[in-house]
GROMACS .gro file of C-alpha atoms in nm:
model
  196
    1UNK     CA    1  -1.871  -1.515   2.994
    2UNK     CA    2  -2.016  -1.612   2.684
    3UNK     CA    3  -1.921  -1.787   2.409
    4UNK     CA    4  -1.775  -1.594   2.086
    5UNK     CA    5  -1.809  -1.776   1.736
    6UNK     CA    6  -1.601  -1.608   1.410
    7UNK     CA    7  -1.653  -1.641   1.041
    8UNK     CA    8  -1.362  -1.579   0.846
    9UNK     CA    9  -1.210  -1.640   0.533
   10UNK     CA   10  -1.153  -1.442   0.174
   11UNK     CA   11  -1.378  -1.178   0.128
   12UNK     CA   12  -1.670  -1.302  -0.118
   13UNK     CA   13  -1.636  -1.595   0.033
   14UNK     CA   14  -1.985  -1.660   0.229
   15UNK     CA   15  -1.899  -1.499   0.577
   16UNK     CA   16  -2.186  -1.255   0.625
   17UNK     CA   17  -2.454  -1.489   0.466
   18UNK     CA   18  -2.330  -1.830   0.706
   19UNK     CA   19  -2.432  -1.552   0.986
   20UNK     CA   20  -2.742  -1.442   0.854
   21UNK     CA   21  -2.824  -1.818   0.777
   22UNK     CA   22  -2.742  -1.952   1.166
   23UNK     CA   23  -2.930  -1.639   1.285
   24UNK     CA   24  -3.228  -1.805   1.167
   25UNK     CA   25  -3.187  -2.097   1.328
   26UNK     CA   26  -3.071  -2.031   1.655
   27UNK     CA   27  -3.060  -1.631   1.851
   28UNK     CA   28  -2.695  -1.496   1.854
   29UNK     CA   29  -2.565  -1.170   1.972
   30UNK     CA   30  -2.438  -1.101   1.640
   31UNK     CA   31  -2.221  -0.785   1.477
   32UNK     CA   32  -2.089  -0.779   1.100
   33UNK     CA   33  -1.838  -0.596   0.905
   34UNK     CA   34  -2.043  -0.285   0.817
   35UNK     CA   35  -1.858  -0.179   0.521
   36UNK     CA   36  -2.035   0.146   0.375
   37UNK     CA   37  -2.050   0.254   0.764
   38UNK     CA   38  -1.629   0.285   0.798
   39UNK     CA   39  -1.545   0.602   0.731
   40UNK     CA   40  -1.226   0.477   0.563
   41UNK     CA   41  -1.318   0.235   0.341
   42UNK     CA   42  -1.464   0.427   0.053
   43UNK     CA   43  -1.184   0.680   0.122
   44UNK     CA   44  -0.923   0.366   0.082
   45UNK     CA   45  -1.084   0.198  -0.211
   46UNK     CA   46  -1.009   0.591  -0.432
   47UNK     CA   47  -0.680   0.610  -0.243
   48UNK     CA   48  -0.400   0.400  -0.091
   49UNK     CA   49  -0.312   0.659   0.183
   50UNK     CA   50  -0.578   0.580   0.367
   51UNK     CA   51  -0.483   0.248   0.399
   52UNK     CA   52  -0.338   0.262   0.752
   53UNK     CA   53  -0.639   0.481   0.878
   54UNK     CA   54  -0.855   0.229   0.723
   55UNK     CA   55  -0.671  -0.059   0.910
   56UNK     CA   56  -0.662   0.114   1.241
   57UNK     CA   57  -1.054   0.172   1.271
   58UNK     CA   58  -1.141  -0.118   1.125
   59UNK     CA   59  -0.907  -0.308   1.447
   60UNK     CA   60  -1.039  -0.035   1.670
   61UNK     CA   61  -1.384  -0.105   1.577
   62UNK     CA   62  -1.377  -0.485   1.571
   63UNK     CA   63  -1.222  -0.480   1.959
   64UNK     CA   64  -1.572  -0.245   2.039
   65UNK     CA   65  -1.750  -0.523   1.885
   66UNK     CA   66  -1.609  -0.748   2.058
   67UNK     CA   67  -1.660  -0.575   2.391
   68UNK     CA   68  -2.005  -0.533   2.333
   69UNK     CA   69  -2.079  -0.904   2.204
   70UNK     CA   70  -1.897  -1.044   2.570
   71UNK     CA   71  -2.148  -0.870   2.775
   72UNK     CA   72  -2.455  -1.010   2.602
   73UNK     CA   73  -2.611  -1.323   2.752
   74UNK     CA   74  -2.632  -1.487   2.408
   75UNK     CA   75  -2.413  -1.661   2.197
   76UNK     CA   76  -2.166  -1.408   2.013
   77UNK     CA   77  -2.130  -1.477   1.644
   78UNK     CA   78  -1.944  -1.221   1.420
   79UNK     CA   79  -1.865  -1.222   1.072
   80UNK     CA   80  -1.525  -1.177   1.014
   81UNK     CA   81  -1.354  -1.013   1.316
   82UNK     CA   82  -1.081  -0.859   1.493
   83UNK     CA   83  -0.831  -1.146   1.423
   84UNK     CA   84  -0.897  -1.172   1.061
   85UNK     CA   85  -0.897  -0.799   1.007
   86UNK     CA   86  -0.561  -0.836   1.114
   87UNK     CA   87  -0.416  -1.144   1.034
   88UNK     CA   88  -0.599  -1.160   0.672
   89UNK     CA   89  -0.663  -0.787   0.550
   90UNK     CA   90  -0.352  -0.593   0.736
   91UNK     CA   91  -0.107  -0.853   0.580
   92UNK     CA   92  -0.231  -0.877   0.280
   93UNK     CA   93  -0.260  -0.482   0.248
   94UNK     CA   94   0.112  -0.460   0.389
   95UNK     CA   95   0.224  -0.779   0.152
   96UNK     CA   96   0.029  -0.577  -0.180
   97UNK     CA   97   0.260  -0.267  -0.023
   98UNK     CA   98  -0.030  -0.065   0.095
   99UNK     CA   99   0.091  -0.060   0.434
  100UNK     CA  100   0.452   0.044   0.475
  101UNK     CA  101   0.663  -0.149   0.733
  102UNK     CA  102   0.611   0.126   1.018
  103UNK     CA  103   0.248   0.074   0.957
  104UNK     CA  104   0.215  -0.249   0.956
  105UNK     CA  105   0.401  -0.223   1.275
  106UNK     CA  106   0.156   0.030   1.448
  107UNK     CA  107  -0.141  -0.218   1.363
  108UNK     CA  108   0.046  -0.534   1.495
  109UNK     CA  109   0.163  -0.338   1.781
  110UNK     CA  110  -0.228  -0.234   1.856
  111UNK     CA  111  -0.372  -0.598   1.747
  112UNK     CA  112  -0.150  -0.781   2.013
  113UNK     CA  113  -0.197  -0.522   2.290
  114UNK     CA  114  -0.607  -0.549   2.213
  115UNK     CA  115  -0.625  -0.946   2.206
  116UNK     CA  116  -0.364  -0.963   2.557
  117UNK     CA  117  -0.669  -0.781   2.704
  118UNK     CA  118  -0.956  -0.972   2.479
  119UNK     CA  119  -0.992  -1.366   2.512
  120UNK     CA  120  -0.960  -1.495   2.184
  121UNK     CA  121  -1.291  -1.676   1.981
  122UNK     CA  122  -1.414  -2.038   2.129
  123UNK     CA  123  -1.445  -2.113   1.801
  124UNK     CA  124  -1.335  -2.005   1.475
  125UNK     CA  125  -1.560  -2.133   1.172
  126UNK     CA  126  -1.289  -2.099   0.863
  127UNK     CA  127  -1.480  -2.092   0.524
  128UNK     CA  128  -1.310  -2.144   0.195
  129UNK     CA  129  -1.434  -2.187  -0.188
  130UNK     CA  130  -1.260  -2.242  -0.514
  131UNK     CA  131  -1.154  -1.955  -0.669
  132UNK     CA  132  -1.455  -1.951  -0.961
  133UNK     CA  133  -1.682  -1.971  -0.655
  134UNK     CA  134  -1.503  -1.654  -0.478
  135UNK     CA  135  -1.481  -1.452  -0.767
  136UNK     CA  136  -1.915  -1.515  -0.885
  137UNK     CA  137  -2.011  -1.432  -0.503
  138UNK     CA  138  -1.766  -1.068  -0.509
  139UNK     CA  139  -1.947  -0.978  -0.865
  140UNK     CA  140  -2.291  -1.056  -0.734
  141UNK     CA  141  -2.259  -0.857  -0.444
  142UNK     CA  142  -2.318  -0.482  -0.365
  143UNK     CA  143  -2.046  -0.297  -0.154
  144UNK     CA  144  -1.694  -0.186  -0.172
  145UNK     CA  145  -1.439  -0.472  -0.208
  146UNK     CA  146  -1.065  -0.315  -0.125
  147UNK     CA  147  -0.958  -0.736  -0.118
  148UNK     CA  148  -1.023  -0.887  -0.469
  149UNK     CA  149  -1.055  -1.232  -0.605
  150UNK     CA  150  -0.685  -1.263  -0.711
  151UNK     CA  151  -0.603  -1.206  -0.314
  152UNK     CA  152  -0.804  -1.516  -0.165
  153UNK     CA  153  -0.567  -1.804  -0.228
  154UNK     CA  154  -0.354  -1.536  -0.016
  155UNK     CA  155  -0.561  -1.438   0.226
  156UNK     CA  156  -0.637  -1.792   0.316
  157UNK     CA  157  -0.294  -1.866   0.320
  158UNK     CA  158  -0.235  -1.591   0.595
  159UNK     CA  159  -0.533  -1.697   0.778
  160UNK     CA  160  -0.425  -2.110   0.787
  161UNK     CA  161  -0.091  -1.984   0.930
  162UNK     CA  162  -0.297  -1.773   1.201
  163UNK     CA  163  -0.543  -2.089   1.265
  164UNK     CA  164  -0.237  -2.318   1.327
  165UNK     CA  165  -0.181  -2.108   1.657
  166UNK     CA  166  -0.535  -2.247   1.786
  167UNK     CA  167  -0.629  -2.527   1.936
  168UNK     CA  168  -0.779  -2.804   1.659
  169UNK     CA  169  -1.097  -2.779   1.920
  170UNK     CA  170  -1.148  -2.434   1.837
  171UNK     CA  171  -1.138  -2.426   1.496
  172UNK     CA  172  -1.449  -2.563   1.187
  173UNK     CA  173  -1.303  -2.555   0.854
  174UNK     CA  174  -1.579  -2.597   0.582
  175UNK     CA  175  -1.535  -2.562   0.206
  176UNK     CA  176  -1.854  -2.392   0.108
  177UNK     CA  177  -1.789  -2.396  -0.275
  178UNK     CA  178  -2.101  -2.619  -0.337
  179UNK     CA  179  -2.324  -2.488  -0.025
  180UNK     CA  180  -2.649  -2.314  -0.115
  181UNK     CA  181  -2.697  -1.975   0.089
  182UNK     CA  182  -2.919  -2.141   0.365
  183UNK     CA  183  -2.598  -2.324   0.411
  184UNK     CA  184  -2.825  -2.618   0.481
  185UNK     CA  185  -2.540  -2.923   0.452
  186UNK     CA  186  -2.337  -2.744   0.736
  187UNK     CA  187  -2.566  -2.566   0.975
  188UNK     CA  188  -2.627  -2.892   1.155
  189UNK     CA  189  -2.259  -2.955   1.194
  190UNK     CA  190  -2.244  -2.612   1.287
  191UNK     CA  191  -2.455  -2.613   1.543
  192UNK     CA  192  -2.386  -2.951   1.687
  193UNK     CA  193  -2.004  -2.782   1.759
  194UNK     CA  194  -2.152  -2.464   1.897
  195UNK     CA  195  -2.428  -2.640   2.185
  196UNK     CA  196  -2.256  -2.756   2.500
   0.00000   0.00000   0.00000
């Protein structure tokens, strides 16, 4: 089986472009977040009832990626991923009251029941930035943000309380606040913890 490599951290952060970046330097099977492609997310960004149906297909859709990234003979890198789509945006959307208890529930209940049939990442790369830096990248960028600035020092938090379940091995965590976006300070380390 081959290895599988996640990005994750606050949205705005500097997922997508850290994939984009070690795409160029080494080949990757590789699948990203695809925001204006989720039929939900547009939907969810007008109106909070779609919240749960928003949740579910994004967890739904992250376990096909996954699926389909295991069977490739390359590398599998992902930005983002089922296990922050969970562990990031569904408690942060259930903490901001989004998500009702019983919904929350149903998305927990289908996370753990996904990943008990999924092996978890080999490694997890865990990206964070200073909150200036976070809220300059989400301006500059074109597509729908449900997660704002003011939720990354939360989101992180949620995602450092996931990461402590996982082997110190498995897990890269790089503060990218001063990186450029050929991320050319830590693709090296990168890839010296990705080859055997």
């Amino acid at each position: 089986m081959n290895k599988l490599i996640v990005i994750v951290g606050a949205s705005g952060v500097g997922k997508t472009t850290l994939a984009n970046a070690l795409c160029k330097t080494e080949k990757f099977a590789i699948a990203y977040e695809q925001h204006a492609e989720r039929p939900f997310q547009s939907l969810f960004k007008r109106d909070s009832k779609y919240a749960l149906a928003n949740q579910m297909d994004y967890l739904l859709f992250r376990a096909e990626q996954e699926l389909e990234l295991r069977q490739s003979k390359l590398p599998a890198l992902t930005d983002g991923g089922l296990d922050l789509d969970f562990h990031g945006f569904t408690r942060l959307f259930h903490t901001r009251g989004l998500l009702n208890d019983d919904e929350y529930n149903l998305c927990r209940r289908f996370y753990f029941n996904i990943r008990s049939l999924l092996p978890p990442p080999e490694l997890v790369i865990a990206l964070s930035a200073d909150a200036q830096t976070i809220s300059e990248r989400l301006a500059s960028r074109n597509r729908i943000n449900i997660a704002s600035s003011e939720d990354a020092d939360l989101l992180e938090e949620y995602v450092n309380e996931w990461l402590e379940s996982i082997p110190e091995s498995n897990v890269l965590k790089l503060n990218v606040s001063k990186e450029n976006a050929e991320y050319s300070h830590y693709i090296p380390i990168i890839l010296d913890k990705i080859r055997p």
